[in-house]
N, CA and C of each residue as an Amber inpcrd file, in Angstrom:
protein
   387
   0.8420000  -1.1930000   0.0000000   0.0000000   0.0000000   0.0000000
   0.8760000   1.2420000   0.0000000   0.5090000   2.2150000  -0.8160000
   1.2370000   3.4810000  -0.9140000   0.2800000   4.6180000  -0.6190000
   0.7040000   5.5110000   0.2280000  -0.0930000   6.6950000   0.5640000
   0.5770000   7.9060000  -0.0620000  -0.1850000   8.6670000  -0.8440000
   0.3520000   9.8120000  -1.5750000  -0.2580000  11.1040000  -1.0520000
   0.5740000  12.0980000  -0.8130000   0.1000000  13.3890000  -0.3090000
   0.7060000  14.5090000  -1.1500000  -0.1720000  15.2460000  -1.8260000
   0.2630000  16.3740000  -2.6450000   0.3430000  17.6540000  -1.8110000
   1.2250000  18.5590000  -2.2370000   1.3280000  19.8780000  -1.6120000
   1.8950000  20.8530000  -2.6340000   1.8140000  22.1400000  -2.2900000
   2.4090000  23.1670000  -3.1370000   1.4340000  23.9470000  -3.9950000
   0.1610000  23.5730000  -3.9580000  -0.8240000  24.3170000  -4.7350000
  -1.0870000  25.6890000  -4.1420000  -1.8390000  26.4830000  -4.8960000
  -2.1780000  27.8140000  -4.4140000  -2.6720000  28.7090000  -5.5250000
  -2.7180000  29.9960000  -5.2370000  -3.1600000  31.0080000  -6.2010000
  -1.9250000  31.6880000  -6.7930000  -1.8910000  31.7710000  -8.1130000
  -0.7570000  32.3920000  -8.7950000  -1.2810000  33.1940000  -9.9850000
  -0.5830000  34.2560000 -10.3200000  -0.9880000  35.0750000 -11.4650000
  -0.5590000  34.4270000 -12.7720000  -1.2560000  34.7310000 -13.8480000
  -0.8200000  34.2240000 -15.1630000   0.6380000  34.5880000 -15.4400000
   1.3670000  33.6210000 -15.9760000   2.7940000  33.7980000 -16.2180000
   3.6680000  33.3840000 -15.0640000   3.0680000  33.1250000 -13.9300000
   3.8200000  32.7450000 -12.7430000   4.1840000  31.2690000 -12.7300000
   4.7970000  30.8570000 -11.6150000   5.2700000  29.4830000 -11.4550000
   4.8270000  28.9110000 -10.1200000   4.7020000  27.5930000 -10.1050000
   4.4610000  26.8480000  -8.8730000   5.2070000  25.5290000  -8.9810000
   5.5570000  24.9900000  -7.8200000   6.1700000  23.6650000  -7.7830000
   5.3380000  22.7850000  -6.8670000   4.7420000  21.7560000  -7.4550000
   3.9700000  20.7890000  -6.6880000   4.8730000  19.6510000  -6.2340000
   4.5620000  19.1190000  -5.0630000   5.2650000  17.9580000  -4.5450000
   4.2610000  16.8680000  -4.2150000   4.7000000  15.6250000  -4.3380000
   3.8840000  14.4800000  -3.9520000   4.7830000  13.5620000  -3.1300000
   4.4770000  13.4820000  -1.8440000   5.2570000  12.6360000  -0.9420000
   4.5870000  11.2820000  -0.8030000   5.3760000  10.2300000  -0.9240000
   4.8440000   8.8740000  -0.8860000   5.3710000   8.1270000   0.3360000
   4.5100000   7.3320000   0.9170000   4.9340000   6.4590000   2.0040000
   5.3210000   5.1060000   1.4250000   6.0010000   4.3060000   2.2050000
   6.2970000   2.9480000   1.7780000   7.6670000   2.7830000   1.1530000
   8.2290000   1.5870000   1.2350000   9.6070000   1.3320000   0.7770000
   9.7480000   1.0710000  -0.7080000   8.6310000   1.0160000  -1.4350000
   8.6950000   0.6180000  -2.8400000   8.4730000   1.7690000  -3.8070000
   8.4800000   3.0000000  -3.2970000   8.2490000   4.1640000  -4.1700000
   9.1930000   4.1600000  -5.3550000  10.4450000   3.7910000  -5.1170000
  11.4630000   3.8880000  -6.1630000  11.1440000   2.9950000  -7.3610000
  10.2720000   2.0160000  -7.1940000   9.9530000   1.0940000  -8.2740000
   8.7110000   1.4870000  -9.0710000   8.0170000   2.5310000  -8.6510000
   6.7680000   2.9210000  -9.2930000   6.9840000   3.9910000 -10.3560000
   6.2160000   3.9200000 -11.4130000   6.0660000   5.0730000 -12.2840000
   5.1040000   6.0400000 -11.6060000   5.3880000   7.3250000 -11.7320000
   4.5670000   8.3380000 -11.0730000   4.0300000   9.3090000 -12.1170000
   2.8120000   9.7570000 -11.8930000   2.1870000  10.6630000 -12.8410000
   1.4440000  11.7760000 -12.1170000   1.2180000  12.8360000 -12.8430000
   0.3340000  13.9110000 -12.4130000  -0.8530000  13.9660000 -13.3620000
  -2.0280000  14.0890000 -12.7840000  -3.2550000  14.3430000 -13.5080000
  -3.8510000  15.6380000 -12.9530000  -4.8340000  16.1690000 -13.6600000
  -5.5400000  17.3330000 -13.1420000  -7.0040000  17.2810000 -13.5520000
  -7.8260000  17.9580000 -12.7720000  -9.2460000  18.0480000 -13.0900000
  -9.6820000  19.5000000 -13.0010000  -9.8640000  20.1440000 -14.1660000
 -10.3410000  21.5230000 -14.1760000 -11.7780000  21.5760000 -13.6740000
 -12.2170000  22.7350000 -13.2150000 -13.5880000  22.8520000 -12.7130000
 -14.6160000  22.4960000 -13.7910000 -15.5340000  21.6100000 -13.4640000
 -16.5940000  21.2230000 -14.3800000 -16.1760000  20.3030000 -15.5080000
 -14.9390000  19.8100000 -15.4410000 -14.4420000  18.9420000 -16.5180000
 -13.9240000  17.6220000 -15.9490000 -13.5700000  16.7150000 -16.8400000
 -13.0360000  15.4360000 -16.4230000 -11.5560000  15.5040000 -16.1100000
 -11.0790000  14.4360000 -15.5260000  -9.6690000  14.3380000 -15.1900000
  -8.8280000  14.1520000 -16.4490000  -7.6680000  14.7930000 -16.4740000
  -6.8020000  14.6890000 -17.6450000  -5.3540000  14.4630000 -17.2360000
  -4.6570000  13.7400000 -18.0680000  -3.2410000  13.4380000 -17.8450000
  -2.4050000  14.6880000 -18.0160000  -1.3870000  14.8250000 -17.1790000
  -0.4630000  15.9510000 -17.2830000   0.9450000  15.4650000 -17.6250000
   1.4910000  14.5560000 -16.8110000   2.8760000  14.1290000 -17.0180000
   3.1380000  12.8140000 -16.3090000   4.1600000  12.0960000 -16.7930000
   4.5640000  10.8010000 -16.2320000   6.0800000  10.7530000 -16.1400000
   6.5880000  10.0560000 -15.1240000   8.0150000   9.7650000 -15.0380000
   8.1610000   8.3150000 -14.5890000   9.0200000   7.5650000 -15.2870000
   9.1720000   6.1570000 -14.9340000  10.0040000   6.0020000 -13.6660000
  10.1450000   4.7810000 -13.1970000  10.7420000   4.5230000 -11.8910000
  12.1420000   5.1120000 -11.7610000  12.9310000   5.0560000 -12.8190000
  14.3180000   5.5140000 -12.7430000  14.4670000   7.0020000 -13.0240000
  13.3980000   7.6260000 -13.5020000  13.5130000   9.0090000 -13.9470000
  14.0570000   9.1350000 -15.3500000  14.3020000   8.0170000 -16.0120000
  14.9570000   8.0280000 -17.3130000  14.0680000   8.3010000 -18.4980000
  12.7710000   8.3380000 -18.2790000  11.8610000   8.6490000 -19.3780000
  10.6610000   9.3850000 -18.8160000  10.1850000  10.3480000 -19.5790000
   9.0210000  11.1370000 -19.1830000   8.0360000  11.2350000 -20.3440000
   6.8540000  11.6780000 -20.0330000   5.7900000  11.8500000 -21.0180000
   4.9670000  13.0480000 -20.5680000   4.5840000  13.8990000 -21.5110000
   3.8300000  15.1090000 -21.1730000   2.6210000  15.2530000 -22.0870000
   1.5700000  15.7970000 -21.5240000   0.4460000  16.2270000 -22.3500000
   0.9020000  17.3860000 -23.2330000   0.3560000  17.4550000 -24.4300000
   0.7410000  18.5340000 -25.3500000   0.4730000  19.9100000 -24.7490000
  -0.5630000  20.0140000 -23.9530000  -0.9550000  21.3070000 -23.3960000
   0.0540000  21.8690000 -22.4020000   0.9440000  21.0270000 -21.8650000
   1.9060000  21.4980000 -20.8590000   3.3490000  21.3510000 -21.3160000
   3.5600000  20.7180000 -22.4590000   4.9150000  20.4560000 -22.9320000
   5.6720000  21.7680000 -23.1050000   6.8860000  21.8140000 -22.5790000
   7.6970000  23.0160000 -22.6540000   7.4780000  23.9910000 -21.5090000
   6.4180000  23.7850000 -20.7370000   6.1290000  24.6690000 -19.5890000
   6.2570000  23.9360000 -18.2580000   5.8940000  22.6490000 -18.2330000
   5.9220000  21.8550000 -17.0080000   7.0590000  20.8450000 -17.0790000
   7.6380000  20.5370000 -15.9120000   8.6860000  19.5240000 -15.8200000
   8.4050000  18.6100000 -14.6380000   8.3580000  17.3160000 -14.9170000
   8.1880000  16.3270000 -13.8520000   9.5600000  15.7650000 -13.4830000
   9.7730000  15.5430000 -12.1890000  11.0350000  14.9820000 -11.7190000
  10.7580000  14.1940000 -10.4480000  11.7580000  13.4490000  -9.9970000
  11.5670000  12.6470000  -8.7900000  12.8670000  12.5490000  -8.0210000
  12.7300000  12.3530000  -6.7180000  13.8610000  12.1020000  -5.8330000
  13.5290000  10.8250000  -5.0710000  14.0650000   9.7150000  -5.5340000
  13.7260000   8.4270000  -4.9280000  14.2590000   8.2990000  -3.5020000
  15.3100000   9.0120000  -3.1910000  15.8390000   8.9780000  -1.8270000
  14.8840000   9.6400000  -0.8340000  14.0700000  10.5640000  -1.3490000
  13.1230000  11.2930000  -0.4910000  11.6770000  10.8690000  -0.7470000
  11.4910000   9.8380000  -1.5760000  10.1300000   9.3430000  -1.8650000
   9.2030000  10.4600000  -2.3300000   9.6970000  11.2950000  -3.2200000
   8.9350000  12.4640000  -3.6350000   9.0140000  12.6550000  -5.1510000
   7.8910000  13.0370000  -5.7220000   7.8440000  13.4230000  -7.1320000
   7.3960000  14.8780000  -7.1920000   7.9160000  15.5970000  -8.1740000
   7.6700000  17.0320000  -8.2920000   7.0500000  17.3600000  -9.6460000
   6.3370000  18.4810000  -9.6700000   5.8750000  19.0330000 -10.9330000
   6.1760000  20.5240000 -10.9080000   7.1870000  20.9310000 -11.6640000
   7.5180000  22.3400000 -11.7990000   6.6680000  22.9250000 -12.9040000
   5.8760000  23.9250000 -12.5800000   4.9430000  24.5170000 -13.5310000
   5.3360000  25.9670000 -13.7690000   5.7160000  26.2900000 -14.9820000
   6.1030000  27.6470000 -15.3670000   5.1320000  28.1990000 -16.4080000
   5.1730000  29.4980000 -16.5900000   4.3210000  30.1650000 -17.5890000
   2.8690000  29.7340000 -17.4420000   2.3870000  29.7660000 -16.2430000
   1.0410000  29.2700000 -15.9650000  -0.0200000  30.1240000 -16.6440000
  -1.0780000  29.4560000 -17.0580000  -2.2010000  30.0940000 -17.7470000
  -3.4840000  29.8420000 -16.9450000  -4.4910000  30.6740000 -17.1420000
  -5.7690000  30.4070000 -16.4650000  -6.3150000  29.0100000 -16.7540000
  -6.0640000  28.4800000 -17.9520000  -6.5360000  27.1290000 -18.2910000
  -5.8530000  26.0350000 -17.4770000  -4.7740000  26.3660000 -16.7740000
  -4.1120000  25.3880000 -15.9090000  -4.8110000  25.2550000 -14.5610000
  -5.8000000  26.0850000 -14.3080000  -6.5510000  26.0040000 -13.0570000
  -7.2190000  24.6450000 -12.9390000  -6.9520000  23.9420000 -11.8310000
  -7.4700000  22.5910000 -11.6520000  -7.0520000  22.0740000 -10.2840000
  -7.6510000  20.9620000  -9.8970000  -7.1170000  20.1660000  -8.7970000
  -6.1050000  19.2010000  -9.4060000  -4.9110000  19.2080000  -8.8550000
  -3.8230000  18.3690000  -9.3700000  -3.6460000  17.1540000  -8.4540000
  -3.5860000  15.9840000  -9.0870000  -3.4510000  14.7220000  -8.3730000
  -2.1780000  14.0070000  -8.7970000  -1.5050000  13.3670000  -7.8600000
  -0.4420000  12.4640000  -8.2500000  -0.9600000  11.0350000  -8.1540000
  -0.3580000  10.1770000  -8.9610000  -0.7810000   8.7900000  -9.0570000
   0.4430000   7.8980000  -9.2230000   0.3350000   6.6710000  -8.7240000
   1.4440000   5.7180000  -8.7780000   1.0310000   4.4700000  -9.5370000
   1.9390000   4.0040000 -10.3750000   1.7280000   2.7940000 -11.1730000
   2.7800000   1.7670000 -10.7770000   2.3510000   0.6370000 -10.2510000
   3.2870000  -0.3690000  -9.7540000   4.1810000  -0.9620000 -10.8360000
   3.7670000  -0.8570000 -12.0880000   4.5910000  -1.4510000 -13.1400000
   5.9400000  -0.7450000 -13.2560000   5.9510000   0.5490000 -12.9710000
   7.1930000   1.3060000 -13.0030000   7.6600000   1.7570000 -14.3630000
   7.0160000   1.2640000 -15.4280000   7.5660000   1.4580000 -16.7630000
   6.7220000   2.4160000 -17.5950000   7.2690000   2.7760000 -18.7530000
   6.5400000   3.5210000 -19.7710000   5.7390000   2.5010000 -20.5720000
   4.4380000   2.5550000 -20.5150000   3.6260000   1.5400000 -21.1780000
   3.3910000   1.9060000 -22.6440000   2.6880000   2.9780000 -22.8620000
   2.4330000   3.5490000 -24.1830000   1.8060000   4.9120000 -23.9260000
   1.8280000   5.7450000 -24.9370000   1.2480000   7.0810000 -24.7690000
  -0.2240000   6.9750000 -24.3730000  -0.9590000   6.0720000 -25.0110000
  -2.3840000   5.9230000 -24.6990000  -2.5960000   5.4300000 -23.2750000
  -1.8710000   4.3900000 -22.8850000  -2.0680000   3.8120000 -21.5670000
  -1.5910000   4.7470000 -20.4670000  -0.5400000   5.5080000 -20.6970000
  -0.0700000   6.4650000 -19.6890000  -1.1630000   7.4640000 -19.3170000
  -2.0620000   7.7210000 -20.2600000  -3.0840000   8.7500000 -20.0730000
  -4.3800000   8.2350000 -19.4710000  -4.4300000   6.9270000 -19.2320000
  -5.6360000   6.3230000 -18.6790000  -5.5430000   6.2200000 -17.1710000
  -6.5170000   6.7710000 -16.4890000  -6.5040000   6.7460000 -15.0290000
  -6.5480000   5.3420000 -14.4530000  -7.1790000   4.4130000 -15.1520000
  -7.2980000   3.0520000 -14.6110000  -5.9970000   2.2680000 -14.7090000
  -4.9510000   2.8520000 -15.2920000  -3.6470000   2.2020000 -15.3080000
  -2.8610000   2.4490000 -14.0150000  -3.3980000   3.2620000 -13.1330000
  -2.6800000   3.6390000 -11.9100000  -3.3070000   2.9880000 -10.6860000
  -2.4470000   2.6240000  -9.7450000  -2.8800000   1.8380000  -8.6000000
  -3.1880000   2.6660000  -7.3710000  -2.5600000   3.8030000  -7.2300000
  -2.7410000   4.6360000  -6.0360000  -2.8780000   6.0950000  -6.4540000
  -3.6790000   6.8160000  -5.6650000  -3.9460000   8.2190000  -5.9470000
  -3.8640000   9.0370000  -4.6710000  -3.4130000  10.2850000  -4.8200000
  -3.4720000  11.2290000  -3.7220000  -4.8130000  11.9360000  -3.6700000
  -4.9560000  12.8320000  -2.7090000  -6.2150000  13.5430000  -2.5000000
  -6.3070000  14.8230000  -3.3250000  -5.2010000  15.2830000  -3.8500000
  -5.2240000  16.4470000  -4.7290000  -4.8400000  17.7430000  -4.0350000
  -4.3620000  18.6850000  -4.8470000  -4.0490000  20.0360000  -4.3770000
  -4.5530000  21.0290000  -5.4140000  -5.1720000  22.1040000  -4.9380000
  -5.7960000  23.0750000  -5.8350000  -4.7620000  24.0560000  -6.3730000
  -4.7920000  24.2570000  -7.6750000  -3.9940000  25.2930000  -8.3330000
  -4.9520000  26.2410000  -9.0360000  -4.8500000  27.5180000  -8.7070000
  -5.6960000  28.5310000  -9.3360000  -4.8010000  29.5860000  -9.9680000
  -5.0080000  29.8080000 -11.2680000  -4.2300000  30.8010000 -12.0050000
  -5.1690000  31.9360000 -12.3730000  -4.9790000  33.0740000 -11.7320000
  -5.9030000  34.1940000 -11.9170000  -5.2390000  35.4860000 -11.4850000
  -5.7500000  36.6060000 -12.0320000  -5.2300000  37.9110000 -11.6230000
  -5.7300000  38.2560000 -10.2360000
């Protein structure tokens, strides 16, 4: 069992930056692939980014590519999402998720919520003046 806790959300102006963190419990974090999803108000959940167990491969949604960076520190059981050049459309609850397989499956499967075994409770990000 893995317990995930997100932090770092808040209110930021357009063009600003935020860094989200997801702290994981348990000794097997280093073997999991980790992802960030988000759910904008009134919309469904959408994939944001993925990083495999070693950090050696990542995957990004087109909407965030070049602005967001996912990274991990396996020694600290933490995954990060650095968000730059934020836009109002980035407003959402951001969730981290863990996949026990640890690997890059495929672009389609990475984006499916049912491919992930554990989820955090989410952190709110609001981009507004």
